[in-house]
Amino acid sequence: MTFRTRILSAAGGLFFLTILVSSLANTMSIYASVWKMLTALAVTFIVVIFVIYWATQRLSGKMFLIVFLTLGLACRVGWILWNPALPESDFLFMYNAAQEAASGNFAYSDSPYYISFPYQHGFTMYEAAVIRLFGNHLIVLKLFNVLFSIGTAVILYFSAKKVFNNENYGRITALIYLFYIPNIIMCSVLTNQHISVFLFLLGCLLLLKGKDSFIYWLLAGLAIGLGNLMRPIGIVYLAGAALFVLPMLWQLWRGSAKRQAGVMAGKLAGVIIVYYLVQLLASASLISSGVTQHSLFEGEKYWKFMVGLNAETNGSWNKDDANYVNQYPYGEERYQAELIKIKERLEDKSEVAALLGRKLSIMWGSSDSAAYWSLRGLDNWELEQKLQRWEGPMYVLMCASGVISMIALWRSGKGEKALLYLGLLLLYIGAHLLVENQPRYRLDLIPVLILLQSYGAYQVFSWLRTFLPSSAGRRREREIGM
């Protein structure tokens, strides 16, 4: 086992254990009774084990994909047809701008929102293209959300299969992603997370599959670059790729494989170069075509950090901070005002430490906000509460499986490829300790969390399977031993 595996699996185990405790406390508060919560956990566990048993023991790989992708698609389409929610907040800003852009009017680019956050042009142009091609129908944009969500499930299936060298891990990962409630109900929300998650995870899969192919690595850089145009967190994926590759590169360089080290360094450089070329070309194209006068690299430099360090609001968006910065014109004067606030909030080190702990618990251990965003404006509080009660036990089990995964990785020393995803998750967690905090932002890395916890979920299932009848005895003997 490498030192890197020990460090990352230990950090991952500490994270999963922390959010397991937080999610348990949160779920107990939802049910308002220990016995009701335990009953919900037991029922959810039994249902999940039964579905995993049926999905891994009774179906071929092809039938698994056909059956469960169809069911996942039906759930999502059914939800968006039933839920007529209109876009609100940032989603409404971008949707209105996309309608203008589709008609050739780009006056919205001079609004304070797009001046402060010019990186939102990428997703706005995507929505404008859909509107231009298919007409101005919300249902079409929501259906594209569904397609990207199903595509993400397929990518996760092949990714987990590749990472753990066993198809059953791919099945469990895809299964949980397809039927995890927030992934279904957020399809009715015009968030940029659906398309960006698809592109980012596609880039990761290309990195893993392209071990001996330079083209795959360039395509990975392209996918991650396009994902960043949709949602500006691509730097996390670049850092994750570097964290994954550099230790291997160093090991090759120290040995007798300097040529292989040079080739690997070239591949990593190719990913980074293609990624930045995508950003530069997109920014230049938007400026030259008259869509905007502002580079995609401009915008608020410190706003997210200033809000994220507000201890009074636990790092979430708040009107007081918004009113404070709006006193100053966009530019250097506003940046300096934001820096002053940041320095003030960093002075009390003990308060900062306590804030980071609360932010970790809120971001990753509280109820997912998908029900709130998906049902916003419909005044359906009862359904929102029901969805949270259904989601809570499943998330607790996912966290528990994550703890088991990290222990198994520590003990076995296997799953070297899993370190790519574990590094990504830890980097994203660290970033959101500093910047603005919202539970809905965990949707970006929930697929990665699901992939990692699948290792632990299958550990539990493998143990329980000894008590279950199986029509695939010979297949079981060929599976990788736990």
One Martini backbone bead per residue (centre of mass of N, CA, C, O) as a GRO file, in nm:
protein
  482
    1MET     BB    1   0.096   0.036   0.022
    2THR     BB    2   0.058   0.360  -0.014
    3PHE     BB    3   0.081   0.662   0.131
    4ARG     BB    4  -0.148   0.791  -0.030
    5THR     BB    5  -0.367   0.585   0.042
    6ARG     BB    6  -0.365   0.636   0.344
    7ILE     BB    7  -0.431   0.936   0.349
    8LEU     BB    8  -0.693   0.938   0.176
    9SER     BB    9  -0.853   0.717   0.332
   10ALA     BB   10  -0.844   0.863   0.604
   11ALA     BB   11  -0.983   1.125   0.510
   12GLY     BB   12  -1.236   0.984   0.400
   13GLY     BB   13  -1.321   0.847   0.665
   14LEU     BB   14  -1.359   1.107   0.829
   15PHE     BB   15  -1.574   1.227   0.650
   16PHE     BB   16  -1.788   0.996   0.656
   17LEU     BB   17  -1.816   0.994   0.963
   18THR     BB   18  -1.914   1.284   0.999
   19ILE     BB   19  -2.168   1.264   0.805
   20LEU     BB   20  -2.301   1.033   0.951
   21VAL     BB   21  -2.362   1.180   1.213
   22SER     BB   22  -2.513   1.421   1.087
   23SER     BB   23  -2.731   1.256   0.929
   24LEU     BB   24  -2.850   1.117   1.173
   25ALA     BB   25  -2.939   1.371   1.323
   26ASN     BB   26  -3.116   1.481   1.095
   27THR     BB   27  -3.308   1.235   1.064
   28MET     BB   28  -3.412   1.241   1.354
   29SER     BB   29  -3.543   1.526   1.327
   30ILE     BB   30  -3.748   1.442   1.108
   31TYR     BB   31  -3.884   1.198   1.280
   32ALA     BB   32  -3.886   1.250   1.601
   33SER     BB   33  -3.767   0.940   1.621
   34VAL     BB   34  -3.579   0.670   1.676
   35TRP     BB   35  -3.768   0.437   1.584
   36LYS     BB   36  -3.848   0.556   1.311
   37MET     BB   37  -3.565   0.576   1.198
   38LEU     BB   38  -3.483   0.275   1.227
   39THR     BB   39  -3.709   0.170   1.050
   40ALA     BB   40  -3.631   0.327   0.793
   41LEU     BB   41  -3.348   0.205   0.770
   42ALA     BB   42  -3.432  -0.095   0.754
   43VAL     BB   43  -3.612  -0.076   0.505
   44THR     BB   44  -3.404   0.048   0.314
   45PHE     BB   45  -3.195  -0.178   0.338
   46ILE     BB   46  -3.368  -0.412   0.233
   47VAL     BB   47  -3.435  -0.291  -0.041
   48VAL     BB   48  -3.147  -0.249  -0.143
   49ILE     BB   49  -3.050  -0.543  -0.122
   50PHE     BB   50  -3.262  -0.664  -0.309
   51VAL     BB   51  -3.190  -0.495  -0.561
   52ILE     BB   52  -2.896  -0.579  -0.578
   53TYR     BB   53  -2.946  -0.878  -0.606
   54TRP     BB   54  -3.112  -0.861  -0.867
   55ALA     BB   55  -2.904  -0.689  -1.038
   56THR     BB   56  -2.643  -0.896  -0.994
   57GLN     BB   57  -2.789  -1.204  -1.020
   58ARG     BB   58  -3.041  -1.181  -1.257
   59LEU     BB   59  -2.865  -1.002  -1.457
   60SER     BB   60  -2.739  -0.890  -1.720
   61GLY     BB   61  -2.568  -0.629  -1.833
   62LYS     BB   62  -2.772  -0.550  -2.054
   63MET     BB   63  -3.034  -0.576  -1.884
   64PHE     BB   64  -2.963  -0.377  -1.668
   65LEU     BB   65  -2.954  -0.125  -1.846
   66ILE     BB   66  -3.235  -0.143  -1.965
   67VAL     BB   67  -3.407  -0.153  -1.707
   68PHE     BB   68  -3.281   0.087  -1.525
   69LEU     BB   69  -3.278   0.314  -1.734
   70THR     BB   70  -3.580   0.308  -1.785
   71LEU     BB   71  -3.670   0.365  -1.494
   72GLY     BB   72  -3.510   0.629  -1.457
   73LEU     BB   73  -3.646   0.776  -1.692
   74ALA     BB   74  -3.939   0.754  -1.591
   75CYS     BB   75  -3.905   0.910  -1.327
   76ARG     BB   76  -3.812   1.179  -1.455
   77VAL     BB   77  -4.040   1.231  -1.653
   78GLY     BB   78  -4.269   1.215  -1.448
   79TRP     BB   79  -4.177   1.454  -1.275
   80ILE     BB   80  -4.171   1.687  -1.493
   81LEU     BB   81  -4.472   1.649  -1.570
   82TRP     BB   82  -4.586   1.703  -1.277
   83ASN     BB   83  -4.378   1.946  -1.250
   84PRO     BB   84  -4.440   2.311  -1.296
   85ALA     BB   85  -4.196   2.453  -1.223
   86LEU     BB   86  -4.039   2.754  -1.204
   87PRO     BB   87  -3.791   2.954  -1.241
   88GLU     BB   88  -3.543   3.072  -1.002
   89SER     BB   89  -3.332   3.296  -0.951
   90ASP     BB   90  -3.062   3.221  -1.127
   91PHE     BB   91  -3.232   3.050  -1.326
   92LEU     BB   92  -3.397   3.296  -1.426
   93PHE     BB   93  -3.178   3.475  -1.535
   94MET     BB   94  -3.073   3.268  -1.750
   95TYR     BB   95  -3.338   3.217  -1.898
   96ASN     BB   96  -3.395   3.508  -1.987
   97ALA     BB   97  -3.126   3.542  -2.137
   98ALA     BB   98  -3.168   3.306  -2.337
   99GLN     BB   99  -3.411   3.428  -2.481
  100GLU     BB  100  -3.261   3.673  -2.587
  101ALA     BB  101  -3.029   3.527  -2.734
  102ALA     BB  102  -3.214   3.364  -2.933
  103SER     BB  103  -3.303   3.665  -3.062
  104GLY     BB  104  -3.020   3.850  -3.055
  105ASN     BB  105  -3.019   3.962  -2.753
  106PHE     BB  106  -2.734   4.109  -2.545
  107ALA     BB  107  -2.808   4.318  -2.308
  108TYR     BB  108  -2.775   4.138  -2.049
  109SER     BB  109  -2.452   4.158  -2.025
  110ASP     BB  110  -2.488   4.454  -1.861
  111SER     BB  111  -2.561   4.331  -1.616
  112PRO     BB  112  -2.468   4.279  -1.295
  113TYR     BB  113  -2.465   3.970  -1.306
  114TYR     BB  114  -2.271   3.940  -1.568
  115ILE     BB  115  -2.042   4.114  -1.459
  116SER     BB  116  -1.987   3.939  -1.200
  117PHE     BB  117  -2.078   3.655  -1.381
  118PRO     BB  118  -1.952   3.566  -1.681
  119TYR     BB  119  -1.951   3.243  -1.662
  120GLN     BB  120  -2.271   3.221  -1.732
  121HIS     BB  121  -2.262   3.222  -2.046
  122GLY     BB  122  -2.236   2.925  -2.116
  123PHE     BB  123  -2.517   2.825  -2.017
  124THR     BB  124  -2.682   3.034  -2.170
  125MET     BB  125  -2.600   2.935  -2.455
  126TYR     BB  126  -2.716   2.657  -2.425
  127GLU     BB  127  -3.012   2.743  -2.382
  128ALA     BB  128  -3.033   2.909  -2.643
  129ALA     BB  129  -2.988   2.671  -2.836
  130VAL     BB  130  -3.235   2.508  -2.752
  131ILE     BB  131  -3.445   2.727  -2.814
  132ARG     BB  132  -3.371   2.763  -3.115
  133LEU     BB  133  -3.426   2.456  -3.197
  134PHE     BB  134  -3.712   2.390  -2.999
  135GLY     BB  135  -3.798   2.619  -2.846
  136ASN     BB  136  -3.990   2.785  -2.586
  137HIS     BB  137  -3.950   2.512  -2.367
  138LEU     BB  138  -3.916   2.389  -2.061
  139ILE     BB  139  -3.942   2.080  -2.114
  140VAL     BB  140  -3.690   2.056  -2.290
  141LEU     BB  141  -3.476   2.135  -2.080
  142LYS     BB  142  -3.562   1.905  -1.883
  143LEU     BB  143  -3.503   1.670  -2.079
  144PHE     BB  144  -3.202   1.725  -2.091
  145ASN     BB  145  -3.154   1.666  -1.797
  146VAL     BB  146  -3.231   1.370  -1.819
  147LEU     BB  147  -3.018   1.282  -2.026
  148PHE     BB  148  -2.771   1.360  -1.853
  149SER     BB  149  -2.842   1.182  -1.612
  150ILE     BB  150  -2.835   0.911  -1.765
  151GLY     BB  151  -2.549   0.947  -1.875
  152THR     BB  152  -2.415   0.948  -1.596
  153ALA     BB  153  -2.491   0.657  -1.520
  154VAL     BB  154  -2.324   0.526  -1.744
  155ILE     BB  155  -2.051   0.640  -1.661
  156LEU     BB  156  -2.053   0.517  -1.374
  157TYR     BB  157  -2.059   0.225  -1.457
  158PHE     BB  158  -1.780   0.228  -1.610
  159SER     BB  159  -1.608   0.353  -1.386
  160ALA     BB  160  -1.647   0.144  -1.153
  161LYS     BB  161  -1.559  -0.097  -1.320
  162LYS     BB  162  -1.270   0.017  -1.365
  163VAL     BB  163  -1.175   0.079  -1.073
  164PHE     BB  164  -1.272  -0.231  -0.945
  165ASN     BB  165  -1.281  -0.469  -1.151
  166ASN     BB  166  -1.616  -0.475  -1.137
  167GLU     BB  167  -1.940  -0.478  -1.238
  168ASN     BB  168  -2.099  -0.453  -0.966
  169TYR     BB  169  -2.009  -0.165  -0.902
  170GLY     BB  170  -2.147  -0.037  -1.146
  171ARG     BB  171  -2.433  -0.118  -1.070
  172ILE     BB  172  -2.454   0.017  -0.794
  173THR     BB  173  -2.390   0.303  -0.882
  174ALA     BB  174  -2.618   0.337  -1.092
  175LEU     BB  175  -2.854   0.264  -0.909
  176ILE     BB  176  -2.824   0.491  -0.695
  177TYR     BB  177  -2.827   0.728  -0.888
  178LEU     BB  178  -3.108   0.675  -1.024
  179PHE     BB  179  -3.267   0.658  -0.708
  180TYR     BB  180  -3.179   0.921  -0.604
  181ILE     BB  181  -3.388   1.167  -0.539
  182PRO     BB  182  -3.232   1.434  -0.615
  183ASN     BB  183  -3.163   1.334  -0.910
  184ILE     BB  184  -3.460   1.347  -1.000
  185ILE     BB  185  -3.591   1.631  -0.899
  186MET     BB  186  -3.366   1.823  -1.037
  187CYS     BB  187  -3.473   1.800  -1.339
  188SER     BB  188  -3.678   2.059  -1.289
  189VAL     BB  189  -3.408   2.219  -1.280
  190LEU     BB  190  -3.214   2.493  -1.428
  191THR     BB  191  -2.932   2.360  -1.389
  192ASN     BB  192  -2.578   2.327  -1.458
  193GLN     BB  193  -2.520   2.033  -1.329
  194HIS     BB  194  -2.599   1.820  -1.537
  195ILE     BB  195  -2.393   1.884  -1.769
  196SER     BB  196  -2.131   1.911  -1.600
  197VAL     BB  197  -2.121   1.630  -1.474
  198PHE     BB  198  -2.108   1.475  -1.735
  199LEU     BB  199  -1.841   1.603  -1.840
  200PHE     BB  200  -1.653   1.550  -1.601
  201LEU     BB  201  -1.692   1.236  -1.591
  202LEU     BB  202  -1.599   1.188  -1.876
  203GLY     BB  203  -1.311   1.287  -1.831
  204CYS     BB  204  -1.236   1.072  -1.617
  205LEU     BB  205  -1.284   0.822  -1.794
  206LEU     BB  206  -1.075   0.898  -2.010
  207LEU     BB  207  -0.831   0.887  -1.822
  208LEU     BB  208  -0.860   0.582  -1.752
  209LYS     BB  209  -0.878   0.467  -2.056
  210GLY     BB  210  -0.605   0.649  -2.150
  211LYS     BB  211  -0.328   0.515  -2.072
  212ASP     BB  212  -0.224   0.471  -2.403
  213SER     BB  213  -0.378   0.754  -2.485
  214PHE     BB  214  -0.352   1.075  -2.592
  215ILE     BB  215  -0.637   1.135  -2.702
  216TYR     BB  216  -0.795   1.086  -2.440
  217TRP     BB  217  -0.666   1.321  -2.283
  218LEU     BB  218  -0.762   1.546  -2.471
  219LEU     BB  219  -1.063   1.479  -2.435
  220ALA     BB  220  -1.064   1.532  -2.134
  221GLY     BB  221  -0.992   1.832  -2.155
  222LEU     BB  222  -1.244   1.902  -2.319
  223ALA     BB  223  -1.463   1.809  -2.118
  224ILE     BB  224  -1.369   1.985  -1.879
  225GLY     BB  225  -1.384   2.255  -2.029
  226LEU     BB  226  -1.689   2.243  -2.093
  227GLY     BB  227  -1.779   2.211  -1.801
  228ASN     BB  228  -1.670   2.494  -1.710
  229LEU     BB  229  -1.866   2.659  -1.891
  230MET     BB  230  -2.112   2.564  -1.718
  231ARG     BB  231  -1.916   2.515  -1.450
  232PRO     BB  232  -1.671   2.677  -1.232
  233ILE     BB  233  -1.494   2.367  -1.139
  234GLY     BB  234  -1.246   2.262  -1.313
  235ILE     BB  235  -1.002   2.301  -1.119
  236VAL     BB  236  -1.064   2.050  -0.950
  237TYR     BB  237  -1.007   1.844  -1.184
  238LEU     BB  238  -0.721   1.927  -1.241
  239ALA     BB  239  -0.614   1.876  -0.954
  240GLY     BB  240  -0.701   1.578  -0.946
  241ALA     BB  241  -0.528   1.484  -1.183
  242ALA     BB  242  -0.257   1.572  -1.060
  243LEU     BB  243  -0.280   1.408  -0.794
  244PHE     BB  244  -0.286   1.134  -0.955
  245VAL     BB  245  -0.020   1.161  -1.143
  246LEU     BB  246   0.241   1.271  -0.999
  247PRO     BB  247   0.321   1.022  -0.824
  248MET     BB  248   0.367   0.838  -1.074
  249LEU     BB  249   0.574   1.014  -1.212
  250TRP     BB  250   0.784   1.011  -0.982
  251GLN     BB  251   0.824   0.704  -0.978
  252LEU     BB  252   0.930   0.681  -1.267
  253TRP     BB  253   1.167   0.882  -1.243
  254ARG     BB  254   1.321   0.731  -1.009
  255GLY     BB  255   1.350   0.522  -1.193
  256SER     BB  256   1.382   0.364  -1.525
  257ALA     BB  257   1.113   0.545  -1.646
  258LYS     BB  258   1.160   0.830  -1.797
  259ARG     BB  259   0.998   0.809  -2.056
  260GLN     BB  260   0.722   0.753  -1.926
  261ALA     BB  261   0.722   1.014  -1.764
  262GLY     BB  262   0.720   1.204  -2.008
  263VAL     BB  263   0.455   1.105  -2.129
  264MET     BB  264   0.275   1.167  -1.882
  265ALA     BB  265   0.340   1.468  -1.872
  266GLY     BB  266   0.225   1.526  -2.155
  267LYS     BB  267  -0.065   1.445  -2.093
  268LEU     BB  268  -0.119   1.646  -1.868
  269ALA     BB  269  -0.053   1.895  -2.036
  270GLY     BB  270  -0.275   1.845  -2.246
  271VAL     BB  271  -0.514   1.883  -2.062
  272ILE     BB  272  -0.449   2.175  -1.973
  273ILE     BB  273  -0.433   2.308  -2.252
  274VAL     BB  274  -0.714   2.239  -2.356
  275TYR     BB  275  -0.872   2.368  -2.132
  276TYR     BB  276  -0.766   2.666  -2.183
  277LEU     BB  277  -0.845   2.685  -2.479
  278VAL     BB  278  -1.147   2.672  -2.435
  279GLN     BB  279  -1.167   2.930  -2.266
  280LEU     BB  280  -1.037   3.129  -2.468
  281LEU     BB  281  -1.222   3.075  -2.714
  282ALA     BB  282  -1.489   3.140  -2.578
  283SER     BB  283  -1.423   3.429  -2.491
  284ALA     BB  284  -1.346   3.541  -2.772
  285SER     BB  285  -1.615   3.473  -2.913
  286LEU     BB  286  -1.806   3.645  -2.736
  287ILE     BB  287  -1.666   3.916  -2.797
  288SER     BB  288  -1.654   3.916  -3.117
  289SER     BB  289  -1.985   3.866  -3.135
  290GLY     BB  290  -2.120   4.068  -2.901
  291VAL     BB  291  -2.222   3.944  -2.631
  292THR     BB  292  -1.957   4.060  -2.487
  293GLN     BB  293  -1.702   4.265  -2.302
  294HIS     BB  294  -1.634   4.018  -2.112
  295SER     BB  295  -1.443   3.813  -1.967
  296LEU     BB  296  -1.453   3.495  -1.822
  297PHE     BB  297  -1.212   3.588  -1.612
  298GLU     BB  298  -1.386   3.765  -1.480
  299GLY     BB  299  -1.509   3.912  -1.194
  300GLU     BB  300  -1.562   3.806  -0.896
  301LYS     BB  301  -1.302   3.736  -0.663
  302TYR     BB  302  -1.430   3.749  -0.333
  303TRP     BB  303  -1.727   3.683  -0.273
  304LYS     BB  304  -1.731   3.379  -0.196
  305PHE     BB  305  -1.536   3.419   0.046
  306MET     BB  306  -1.687   3.626   0.210
  307VAL     BB  307  -1.939   3.450   0.252
  308GLY     BB  308  -1.792   3.184   0.355
  309LEU     BB  309  -1.683   3.367   0.626
  310ASN     BB  310  -1.970   3.390   0.751
  311ALA     BB  311  -2.065   3.304   1.067
  312GLU     BB  312  -2.367   3.399   1.092
  313THR     BB  313  -2.442   3.217   0.806
  314ASN     BB  314  -2.254   2.971   0.746
  315GLY     BB  315  -2.163   3.063   0.444
  316SER     BB  316  -2.413   3.194   0.326
  317TRP     BB  317  -2.625   3.356   0.163
  318ASN     BB  318  -2.671   3.723   0.201
  319LYS     BB  319  -2.797   4.044   0.218
  320ASP     BB  320  -2.578   4.200   0.368
  321ASP     BB  321  -2.344   4.139   0.173
  322ALA     BB  322  -2.482   4.247  -0.078
  323ASN     BB  323  -2.517   4.541   0.026
  324TYR     BB  324  -2.221   4.598   0.075
  325VAL     BB  325  -2.110   4.564  -0.223
  326ASN     BB  326  -2.326   4.762  -0.361
  327GLN     BB  327  -2.180   5.030  -0.270
  328TYR     BB  328  -1.982   4.936  -0.493
  329PRO     BB  329  -1.821   4.943  -0.765
  330TYR     BB  330  -1.721   4.774  -1.013
  331GLY     BB  331  -1.405   4.655  -0.903
  332GLU     BB  332  -1.146   4.751  -0.709
  333GLU     BB  333  -1.318   4.869  -0.479
  334ARG     BB  334  -1.474   4.609  -0.423
  335TYR     BB  335  -1.238   4.420  -0.370
  336GLN     BB  336  -1.131   4.572  -0.120
  337ALA     BB  337  -1.389   4.543   0.050
  338GLU     BB  338  -1.380   4.233   0.055
  339LEU     BB  339  -1.099   4.202   0.185
  340ILE     BB  340  -1.166   4.335   0.450
  341LYS     BB  341  -1.375   4.125   0.539
  342ILE     BB  342  -1.195   3.878   0.528
  343LYS     BB  343  -0.987   3.972   0.739
  344GLU     BB  344  -1.186   4.002   0.970
  345ARG     BB  345  -1.287   3.690   0.959
  346LEU     BB  346  -0.977   3.579   1.022
  347GLU     BB  347  -0.894   3.672   1.311
  348ASP     BB  348  -1.076   3.447   1.444
  349LYS     BB  349  -0.966   3.130   1.465
  350SER     BB  350  -1.181   2.980   1.633
  351GLU     BB  351  -1.424   3.071   1.461
  352VAL     BB  352  -1.326   2.948   1.197
  353ALA     BB  353  -1.315   2.654   1.289
  354ALA     BB  354  -1.616   2.635   1.363
  355LEU     BB  355  -1.725   2.708   1.084
  356LEU     BB  356  -1.606   2.468   0.925
  357GLY     BB  357  -1.764   2.253   1.080
  358ARG     BB  358  -2.048   2.356   1.009
  359LYS     BB  359  -2.020   2.348   0.702
  360LEU     BB  360  -1.973   2.046   0.673
  361SER     BB  361  -2.243   1.960   0.803
  362ILE     BB  362  -2.438   2.118   0.615
  363MET     BB  363  -2.343   2.031   0.332
  364TRP     BB  364  -2.323   1.690   0.409
  365GLY     BB  365  -2.553   1.639   0.667
  366SER     BB  366  -2.794   1.753   0.550
  367SER     BB  367  -3.052   1.818   0.381
  368ASP     BB  368  -3.150   1.812   0.082
  369SER     BB  369  -3.249   2.086  -0.150
  370ALA     BB  370  -3.414   1.969  -0.392
  371ALA     BB  371  -3.707   2.000  -0.292
  372TYR     BB  372  -3.705   2.305  -0.272
  373TRP     BB  373  -3.627   2.375  -0.571
  374SER     BB  374  -3.844   2.196  -0.718
  375LEU     BB  375  -4.101   2.328  -0.530
  376ARG     BB  376  -4.075   2.613  -0.586
  377GLY     BB  377  -4.388   2.790  -0.570
  378LEU     BB  378  -4.608   2.543  -0.483
  379ASP     BB  379  -4.687   2.499  -0.188
  380ASN     BB  380  -4.546   2.187  -0.089
  381TRP     BB  381  -4.458   2.093   0.211
  382GLU     BB  382  -4.537   1.795   0.244
  383LEU     BB  383  -4.369   1.680   0.009
  384GLU     BB  384  -4.098   1.784   0.101
  385GLN     BB  385  -4.096   1.616   0.363
  386LYS     BB  386  -4.121   1.337   0.234
  387LEU     BB  387  -3.862   1.347   0.064
  388GLN     BB  388  -3.673   1.377   0.310
  389ARG     BB  389  -3.759   1.106   0.446
  390TRP     BB  390  -3.658   0.931   0.203
  391GLU     BB  391  -3.361   1.039   0.175
  392GLY     BB  392  -3.221   1.014   0.453
  393PRO     BB  393  -3.166   0.700   0.484
  394MET     BB  394  -3.001   0.672   0.223
  395TYR     BB  395  -2.773   0.865   0.303
  396VAL     BB  396  -2.679   0.719   0.553
  397LEU     BB  397  -2.599   0.456   0.400
  398MET     BB  398  -2.390   0.592   0.221
  399CYS     BB  399  -2.203   0.685   0.450
  400ALA     BB  400  -2.152   0.404   0.570
  401SER     BB  401  -2.031   0.287   0.309
  402GLY     BB  402  -1.796   0.489   0.302
  403VAL     BB  403  -1.653   0.390   0.552
  404ILE     BB  404  -1.608   0.100   0.451
  405SER     BB  405  -1.445   0.177   0.201
  406MET     BB  406  -1.203   0.308   0.348
  407ILE     BB  407  -1.125   0.059   0.510
  408ALA     BB  408  -1.083  -0.130   0.266
  409LEU     BB  409  -0.863   0.039   0.130
  410TRP     BB  410  -0.665   0.031   0.365
  411ARG     BB  411  -0.639  -0.286   0.389
  412SER     BB  412  -0.590  -0.366   0.074
  413GLY     BB  413  -0.463  -0.142  -0.134
  414LYS     BB  414  -0.672  -0.098  -0.334
  415GLY     BB  415  -0.787   0.118  -0.571
  416GLU     BB  416  -0.605   0.334  -0.725
  417LYS     BB  417  -0.826   0.470  -0.910
  418ALA     BB  418  -0.998   0.587  -0.670
  419LEU     BB  419  -0.809   0.836  -0.611
  420LEU     BB  420  -0.927   1.029  -0.811
  421TYR     BB  421  -1.209   1.059  -0.663
  422LEU     BB  422  -1.110   1.116  -0.378
  423GLY     BB  423  -0.954   1.372  -0.448
  424LEU     BB  424  -1.194   1.531  -0.558
  425LEU     BB  425  -1.369   1.529  -0.304
  426LEU     BB  426  -1.162   1.667  -0.112
  427LEU     BB  427  -1.125   1.926  -0.275
  428TYR     BB  428  -1.422   2.016  -0.268
  429ILE     BB  429  -1.451   2.029   0.032
  430GLY     BB  430  -1.227   2.239   0.080
  431ALA     BB  431  -1.346   2.467  -0.094
  432HIS     BB  432  -1.628   2.482   0.080
  433LEU     BB  433  -1.491   2.594   0.342
  434LEU     BB  434  -1.442   2.891   0.198
  435VAL     BB  435  -1.695   2.909   0.043
  436GLU     BB  436  -1.989   2.907  -0.046
  437ASN     BB  437  -2.283   2.759   0.117
  438GLN     BB  438  -2.468   2.469  -0.018
  439PRO     BB  439  -2.635   2.176  -0.045
  440ARG     BB  440  -2.668   2.183  -0.364
  441TYR     BB  441  -2.352   2.163  -0.425
  442ARG     BB  442  -2.328   1.844  -0.380
  443LEU     BB  443  -2.432   1.747  -0.660
  444ASP     BB  444  -2.154   1.754  -0.808
  445LEU     BB  445  -2.032   1.499  -0.602
  446ILE     BB  446  -2.235   1.264  -0.563
  447PRO     BB  447  -2.135   1.062  -0.778
  448VAL     BB  448  -1.863   1.016  -0.636
  449LEU     BB  449  -1.975   0.920  -0.367
  450ILE     BB  450  -2.122   0.676  -0.488
  451LEU     BB  451  -1.880   0.532  -0.605
  452LEU     BB  452  -1.722   0.496  -0.336
  453GLN     BB  453  -1.957   0.347  -0.169
  454SER     BB  454  -1.981   0.083  -0.344
  455TYR     BB  455  -1.757  -0.076  -0.208
  456GLY     BB  456  -1.906  -0.105   0.067
  457ALA     BB  457  -2.178  -0.217  -0.031
  458TYR     BB  458  -2.049  -0.483  -0.144
  459GLN     BB  459  -1.937  -0.588   0.115
  460VAL     BB  460  -2.208  -0.630   0.253
  461PHE     BB  461  -2.342  -0.804   0.036
  462SER     BB  462  -2.133  -1.038   0.038
  463TRP     BB  463  -2.203  -1.125   0.324
  464LEU     BB  464  -2.518  -1.162   0.288
  465ARG     BB  465  -2.514  -1.368   0.043
  466THR     BB  466  -2.466  -1.629   0.216
  467PHE     BB  467  -2.797  -1.611   0.292
  468LEU     BB  468  -2.856  -1.624  -0.014
  469PRO     BB  469  -2.991  -1.711  -0.291
  470SER     BB  470  -2.832  -1.851  -0.595
  471SER     BB  471  -2.793  -1.863  -0.967
  472ALA     BB  472  -2.457  -1.771  -0.943
  473GLY     BB  473  -2.218  -1.951  -0.831
  474ARG     BB  474  -1.990  -1.949  -1.040
  475ARG     BB  475  -1.969  -1.642  -1.055
  476ARG     BB  476  -1.887  -1.592  -0.761
  477GLU     BB  477  -1.609  -1.741  -0.780
  478ARG     BB  478  -1.497  -1.527  -1.000
  479GLU     BB  479  -1.496  -1.315  -0.815
  480ILE     BB  480  -1.367  -1.084  -0.630
  481GLY     BB  481  -1.226  -1.089  -0.343
  482MET     BB  482  -1.275  -0.941  -0.012
   0.00000   0.00000   0.00000
